[in-house]
XYZ file of C-alpha atoms in Angstrom:
92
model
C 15.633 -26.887 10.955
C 17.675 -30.128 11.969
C 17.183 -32.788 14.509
C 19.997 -30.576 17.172
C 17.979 -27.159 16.299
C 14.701 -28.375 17.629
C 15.636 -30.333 20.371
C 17.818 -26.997 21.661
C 14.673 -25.156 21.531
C 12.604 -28.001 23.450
C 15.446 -27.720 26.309
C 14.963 -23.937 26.211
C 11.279 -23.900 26.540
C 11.801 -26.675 29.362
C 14.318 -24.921 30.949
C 12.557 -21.521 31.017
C 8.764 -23.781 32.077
C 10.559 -25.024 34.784
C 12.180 -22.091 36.350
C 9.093 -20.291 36.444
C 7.699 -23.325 37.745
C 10.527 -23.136 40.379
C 9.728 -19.408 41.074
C 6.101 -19.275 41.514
C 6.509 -22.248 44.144
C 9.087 -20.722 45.972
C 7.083 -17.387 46.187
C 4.043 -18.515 47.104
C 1.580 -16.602 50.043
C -0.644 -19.050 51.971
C -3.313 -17.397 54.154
C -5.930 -18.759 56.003
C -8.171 -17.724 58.568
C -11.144 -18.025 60.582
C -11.511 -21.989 60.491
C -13.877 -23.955 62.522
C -13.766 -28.107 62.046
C -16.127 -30.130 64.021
C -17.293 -33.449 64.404
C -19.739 -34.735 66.611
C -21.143 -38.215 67.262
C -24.228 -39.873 68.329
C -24.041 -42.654 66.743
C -20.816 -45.036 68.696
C -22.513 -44.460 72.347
C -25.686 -43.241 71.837
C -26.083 -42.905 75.758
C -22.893 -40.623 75.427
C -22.472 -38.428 72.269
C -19.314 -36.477 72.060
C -17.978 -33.900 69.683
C -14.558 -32.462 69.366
C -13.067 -30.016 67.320
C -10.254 -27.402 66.042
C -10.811 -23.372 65.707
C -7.522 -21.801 63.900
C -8.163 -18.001 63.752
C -5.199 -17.231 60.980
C -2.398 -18.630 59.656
C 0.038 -17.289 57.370
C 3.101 -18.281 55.253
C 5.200 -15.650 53.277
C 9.155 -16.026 51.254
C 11.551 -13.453 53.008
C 14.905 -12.813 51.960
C 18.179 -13.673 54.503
C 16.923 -11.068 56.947
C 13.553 -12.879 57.631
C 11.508 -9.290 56.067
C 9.224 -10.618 53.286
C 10.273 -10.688 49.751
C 10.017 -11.817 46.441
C 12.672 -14.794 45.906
C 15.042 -14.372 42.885
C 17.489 -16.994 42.551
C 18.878 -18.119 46.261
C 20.070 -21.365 46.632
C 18.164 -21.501 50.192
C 14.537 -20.704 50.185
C 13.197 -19.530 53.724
C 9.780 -19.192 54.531
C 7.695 -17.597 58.028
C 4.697 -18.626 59.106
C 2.707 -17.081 61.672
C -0.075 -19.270 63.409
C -2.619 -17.287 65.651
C -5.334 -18.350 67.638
C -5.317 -22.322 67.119
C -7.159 -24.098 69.809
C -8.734 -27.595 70.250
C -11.714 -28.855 72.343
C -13.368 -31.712 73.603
């Protein structure tokens, strides 16, 4: 095989690595739920500790196709994705 042969087949294998690449990221699924982040401190004001935190209950990100249902994404020059937050709330 020459020089031009193998450097075909590197472009190939890049090409084909990097639209799978390409389609795993665009049809990726987050989902999260039942998160609870708190911090607390004693330590600043010791005469008045505080804490503070963040409760998310789910959230959720999905690829849909041009009618916002959720799909799998072949090949579209625009990628859209929804996301559906429930039950975020912060406190003191």
């Amino acid at each position: 095989m020459d020089a031009a042969g193998l450097g075909e087949e590197e472009d190939k294998n890049g090409s084909f690595s990097s639209r799978l690449i390409t389609k795993i990221v665009d049809n990726i699924q987050l989902n999260i739920s039942n998160i609870h982040i708190r911090y607390e401190d004693g330590f600043v004001d010791e005469a008045h500790p505080f804490a503070l935190g963040i409760m998310l209950a789910s959230f959720t990100a999905v690829s849909t196709d041009g009618n916002w249902k959720a799909a799998f994404v072949e090949d579209q020059k625009r990628i859209c994705k929804k996301c559906n937050l429930k039950g975020l709330s912060l406190y003191p």
